[in-house]
Short mmCIF file of C-alpha atoms in Angstrom, two decimals:
data_model
loop_
_atom_site.label_atom_id
_atom_site.label_comp_id
_atom_site.label_asym_id
_atom_site.label_seq_id
_atom_site.Cartn_x
_atom_site.Cartn_y
_atom_site.Cartn_z
CA UNK R 1283 59.49 -203.76 -21.72
CA UNK R 1284 63.27 -203.87 -21.47
CA UNK R 1285 63.71 -204.26 -25.22
CA UNK R 1286 61.42 -201.32 -25.93
CA UNK R 1287 63.47 -199.06 -23.63
CA UNK R 1288 66.67 -199.86 -25.58
CA UNK R 1289 65.28 -198.86 -28.99
CA UNK R 1290 65.72 -195.06 -28.54
CA UNK R 1291 69.38 -195.58 -27.66
CA UNK R 1292 69.88 -197.78 -30.73
CA UNK R 1293 68.23 -195.25 -33.00
CA UNK R 1294 70.36 -192.46 -31.53
CA UNK R 1295 73.47 -194.53 -32.14
CA UNK R 1296 72.45 -195.20 -35.74
CA UNK R 1297 71.79 -191.48 -36.26
CA UNK R 1298 75.20 -190.61 -34.83
CA UNK R 1299 76.91 -193.06 -37.15
CA UNK R 1300 75.01 -191.62 -40.11
CA UNK R 1301 76.10 -188.09 -39.20
CA UNK R 1302 79.71 -189.24 -38.89
CA UNK R 1303 79.50 -190.92 -42.29
CA UNK R 1304 78.04 -187.78 -43.85
CA UNK R 1305 80.77 -185.63 -42.29
CA UNK R 1306 83.41 -188.06 -43.53
CA UNK R 1307 81.95 -187.96 -47.04
CA UNK R 1308 81.83 -184.17 -46.94
CA UNK R 1309 85.47 -183.99 -45.85
CA UNK R 1310 86.48 -186.46 -48.57
CA UNK R 1311 84.60 -184.43 -51.18
CA UNK R 1312 86.34 -181.23 -50.03
CA UNK R 1313 89.71 -182.97 -50.09
CA UNK R 1314 88.97 -184.25 -53.58
CA UNK R 1315 88.00 -180.79 -54.78
CA UNK R 1316 91.10 -179.26 -53.21
CA UNK R 1317 93.31 -181.93 -54.76
CA UNK R 1318 91.67 -181.43 -58.16
CA UNK R 1319 92.13 -177.66 -57.95
CA UNK R 1320 95.78 -178.04 -56.91
CA UNK R 1321 96.41 -180.49 -59.74
CA UNK R 1322 94.76 -178.19 -62.29
CA UNK R 1323 96.79 -175.25 -60.98
CA UNK R 1324 100.02 -177.25 -61.20
CA UNK R 1325 99.18 -178.26 -64.77
CA UNK R 1326 98.49 -174.64 -65.66
CA UNK R 1327 101.78 -173.50 -64.14
CA UNK R 1328 103.64 -176.21 -66.03
CA UNK R 1329 101.91 -175.09 -69.23
CA UNK R 1330 102.87 -171.45 -68.59
CA UNK R 1331 106.47 -172.45 -67.92
CA UNK R 1332 106.56 -174.54 -71.09
CA UNK R 1333 105.12 -171.72 -73.20
CA UNK R 1334 107.56 -169.26 -71.65
CA UNK R 1335 110.51 -171.52 -72.41
CA UNK R 1336 109.25 -172.08 -75.96
CA UNK R 1337 108.91 -168.33 -76.50
CA UNK R 1338 112.44 -167.77 -75.15
CA UNK R 1339 114.03 -170.20 -77.58
CA UNK R 1340 111.94 -168.94 -80.48
CA UNK R 1341 113.23 -165.44 -79.70
CA UNK R 1342 116.80 -166.78 -79.57
CA UNK R 1343 116.23 -168.47 -82.92
CA UNK R 1344 115.11 -165.16 -84.40
CA UNK R 1345 118.24 -163.51 -83.00
CA UNK R 1346 120.50 -166.18 -84.52
CA UNK R 1347 118.69 -165.90 -87.84
CA UNK R 1348 119.30 -162.16 -87.81
CA UNK R 1349 123.02 -162.74 -87.17
CA UNK R 1350 123.17 -165.14 -90.11
CA UNK R 1351 121.64 -162.55 -92.44
CA UNK R 1352 124.00 -159.86 -91.13
CA UNK R 1353 126.97 -162.10 -91.96
CA UNK R 1354 125.79 -162.18 -95.58
CA UNK R 1355 126.54 -158.46 -95.89
CA UNK R 1356 129.34 -157.15 -98.09
CA UNK R 1357 132.88 -156.58 -96.88
CA UNK R 1358 133.76 -153.84 -96.14
CA UNK R 1359 130.45 -153.34 -94.38
CA UNK R 1360 128.13 -150.81 -96.04
CA UNK R 1361 124.65 -151.19 -94.63
CA UNK R 1362 121.77 -150.41 -96.98
CA UNK R 1363 118.25 -151.57 -97.77
CA UNK R 1364 119.71 -153.78 -100.51
CA UNK R 1365 121.19 -156.12 -97.88
CA UNK R 1366 119.37 -159.37 -97.07
CA UNK R 1367 118.81 -158.34 -93.45
CA UNK R 1368 116.93 -155.14 -94.35
CA UNK R 1369 113.64 -156.49 -95.76
CA UNK R 1370 113.53 -160.21 -96.39
CA UNK R 1371 110.14 -161.89 -95.81
CA UNK R 1372 111.50 -165.27 -96.94
CA UNK R 1373 114.04 -165.23 -94.12
CA UNK R 1374 112.14 -163.45 -91.36
CA UNK R 1375 108.39 -164.00 -91.81
CA UNK R 1376 106.73 -166.82 -89.85
CA UNK R 1377 109.71 -169.16 -89.86
CA UNK R 1378 108.52 -172.51 -88.40
CA UNK R 1379 110.54 -174.04 -85.59
CA UNK R 1380 109.44 -176.94 -83.41
CA UNK R 1381 106.00 -176.27 -81.90
CA UNK R 1382 105.94 -172.63 -82.99
CA UNK R 1383 107.37 -170.05 -85.35
CA UNK R 1384 109.21 -166.73 -85.18
CA UNK R 1385 109.03 -163.48 -87.09
CA UNK R 1386 111.61 -160.69 -87.15
CA UNK R 1387 109.84 -157.47 -88.10
CA UNK R 1388 109.10 -153.87 -87.19
CA UNK R 1389 106.43 -151.34 -88.10
CA UNK R 1390 107.16 -148.22 -90.10
CA UNK R 1391 106.06 -145.03 -88.31
CA UNK R 1392 102.79 -143.60 -89.51
CA UNK R 1393 101.80 -146.67 -91.53
CA UNK R 1394 99.27 -149.35 -90.69
CA UNK R 1395 99.93 -153.08 -91.09
CA UNK R 1396 100.35 -155.06 -93.20
CA UNK R 1397 101.70 -152.43 -95.62
CA UNK R 1398 103.72 -150.76 -92.88
CA UNK R 1399 105.46 -153.92 -91.64
CA UNK R 1400 109.08 -154.58 -92.61
CA UNK R 1401 110.40 -158.12 -92.21
CA UNK R 1402 113.98 -157.42 -91.25
CA UNK R 1403 116.29 -155.70 -88.77
CA UNK R 1404 116.27 -152.05 -87.74
CA UNK R 1405 119.53 -150.25 -88.45
CA UNK R 1406 120.12 -148.13 -85.34
CA UNK R 1407 122.59 -146.02 -87.33
CA UNK R 1408 119.63 -144.68 -89.30
CA UNK R 1409 118.52 -142.73 -86.22
CA UNK R 1410 119.65 -139.70 -84.24
CA UNK R 1411 121.61 -140.54 -81.09
CA UNK R 1412 120.10 -138.55 -78.21
CA UNK R 1413 123.36 -138.85 -76.26
CA UNK R 1414 125.41 -136.94 -78.83
CA UNK R 1415 123.10 -134.84 -81.04
CA UNK R 1416 123.31 -131.04 -80.62
CA UNK R 1417 120.25 -128.94 -79.93
CA UNK R 1418 119.89 -127.82 -83.56
CA UNK R 1419 119.35 -131.42 -84.66
CA UNK R 1420 117.19 -132.38 -81.68
CA UNK R 1421 114.92 -129.38 -82.25
CA UNK R 1422 114.18 -130.47 -85.83
CA UNK R 1423 113.02 -133.95 -84.85
CA UNK R 1424 109.30 -134.75 -85.24
CA UNK R 1425 107.27 -133.75 -82.20
CA UNK R 1426 110.19 -132.03 -80.49
CA UNK R 1427 109.71 -128.68 -78.79
CA UNK R 1428 112.41 -126.20 -77.81
CA UNK R 1429 111.53 -126.66 -74.13
CA UNK R 1430 111.92 -130.45 -74.31
CA UNK R 1431 115.17 -130.10 -76.30
CA UNK R 1432 116.58 -127.79 -73.61
CA UNK R 1433 115.45 -130.16 -70.86
CA UNK R 1434 117.04 -133.10 -72.69
CA UNK R 1435 120.37 -131.27 -72.98
CA UNK R 1436 120.15 -130.33 -69.31
CA UNK R 1437 119.56 -133.96 -68.39
CA UNK R 1438 122.55 -135.00 -70.50
CA UNK R 1439 124.85 -132.45 -68.86
CA UNK R 1440 123.65 -133.39 -65.39
CA UNK R 1441 124.09 -137.14 -65.81
CA UNK R 1442 127.22 -137.09 -67.97
CA UNK R 1443 129.40 -136.46 -64.92
CA UNK R 1444 127.82 -139.47 -63.19
CA UNK R 1445 128.79 -141.90 -65.96
CA UNK R 1446 132.09 -143.58 -65.17
CA UNK R 1447 132.41 -146.54 -67.51
CA UNK R 1448 130.82 -145.18 -70.70
CA UNK R 1449 129.77 -141.76 -71.84
CA UNK R 1450 126.06 -142.52 -72.17
CA UNK R 1451 123.78 -140.31 -70.05
CA UNK R 1452 120.80 -142.13 -71.61
CA UNK R 1453 121.01 -145.92 -71.40
CA UNK R 1454 117.46 -146.59 -72.64
CA UNK R 1455 115.01 -144.60 -74.73
CA UNK R 1456 112.46 -145.00 -71.94
CA UNK R 1457 114.59 -142.67 -69.82
CA UNK R 1458 113.25 -139.85 -71.97
CA UNK R 1459 110.15 -140.04 -69.78
CA UNK R 1460 112.28 -138.58 -66.97
CA UNK R 1461 113.02 -135.43 -68.98
CA UNK R 1462 110.98 -132.38 -67.98
CA UNK R 1463 108.16 -131.62 -70.39
CA UNK R 1464 108.11 -135.07 -72.00
CA UNK R 1465 104.60 -136.11 -72.99
CA UNK R 1466 103.09 -139.20 -74.57
CA UNK R 1467 102.64 -137.37 -77.86
CA UNK R 1468 106.24 -136.14 -77.98
CA UNK R 1469 107.66 -139.54 -77.05
CA UNK R 1470 105.54 -141.36 -79.65
CA UNK R 1471 106.69 -138.91 -82.33
CA UNK R 1472 110.37 -139.18 -81.35
CA UNK R 1473 110.70 -142.91 -80.69
CA UNK R 1474 111.03 -144.15 -84.31
CA UNK R 1475 113.82 -141.67 -85.11
CA UNK R 1476 116.11 -141.65 -82.05
CA UNK R 1477 118.45 -144.17 -80.48
CA UNK R 1478 121.00 -144.67 -77.70
CA UNK R 1479 122.93 -147.49 -79.41
CA UNK R 1480 124.73 -145.87 -82.35
CA UNK R 1481 128.09 -144.08 -82.36
CA UNK R 1482 126.38 -140.83 -83.33
CA UNK R 1483 127.06 -141.07 -87.06
CA UNK R 1484 123.93 -141.40 -89.21
CA UNK R 1485 123.84 -143.91 -92.06
CA UNK R 1486 122.25 -142.03 -94.97
CA UNK R 1487 121.74 -145.30 -96.84
CA UNK R 1488 119.03 -146.30 -94.38
CA UNK R 1489 118.01 -143.00 -92.75
CA UNK R 1490 114.35 -141.97 -93.19
CA UNK R 1491 113.23 -138.60 -94.47
CA UNK R 1492 112.55 -137.27 -90.95
CA UNK R 1493 116.12 -137.97 -89.80
CA UNK R 1494 117.64 -136.35 -92.89
CA UNK R 1495 115.51 -133.28 -92.30
CA UNK R 1496 116.66 -133.17 -88.68
CA UNK R 1497 120.26 -133.20 -89.92
CA UNK R 1498 119.50 -129.97 -91.76
CA UNK R 1499 119.29 -131.39 -95.29
CA UNK R 1500 117.03 -129.49 -97.67
CA UNK R 1501 113.87 -131.08 -99.05
CA UNK R 1502 115.41 -131.22 -102.50
CA UNK R 1503 118.55 -132.96 -101.25
CA UNK R 1504 116.50 -135.41 -99.20
CA UNK R 1505 114.45 -136.31 -102.27
CA UNK R 1506 117.64 -136.93 -104.27
CA UNK R 1507 119.10 -139.20 -101.57
CA UNK R 1508 115.89 -141.19 -101.21
#
């Protein structure tokens, strides 16, 4: 009789041990999943960091390559599309380096790739400097309206007095978005033909038709220059 009375207690003990084992297994499984997720996340972060570092040094390589081609220019310096930096697929198109490659290129406005892609460096002197150009020139730029031209000049006058180190009211082209009346359409039309980096003098050897027209050159004269 005594042994029969002890059986329920033994079964209860065995059931308790089984539950503890199951809980332990569940906890171990959760810990394993958490560890696996953390490891996968760490590997992904390492991969992102590696790709970011690779992209940085590929960009630096493209920059150095551009400097090398610029040094090949004639002395005294006369920039034109005949220079090796202007359009040189052999030097700038898909240059292999380590695990990747770099390309130095830009798209011509109004043209679709691949025909509209130039493998070379953009001459900022081919554009109109929005920090120095008078209203007459600004008003003739593609997409420009008289209202936006007036607002741009007002912005320049307002911020010119705030510039202490250098006389550049506009530091970036993106600051044009702060000008009253600026729209996406106007900005997209202006962007290929304006700059903040030149000294204000336009290089007619590389200037596009739109910039020459903005300078007040006649259609006949523009055709002769081009």
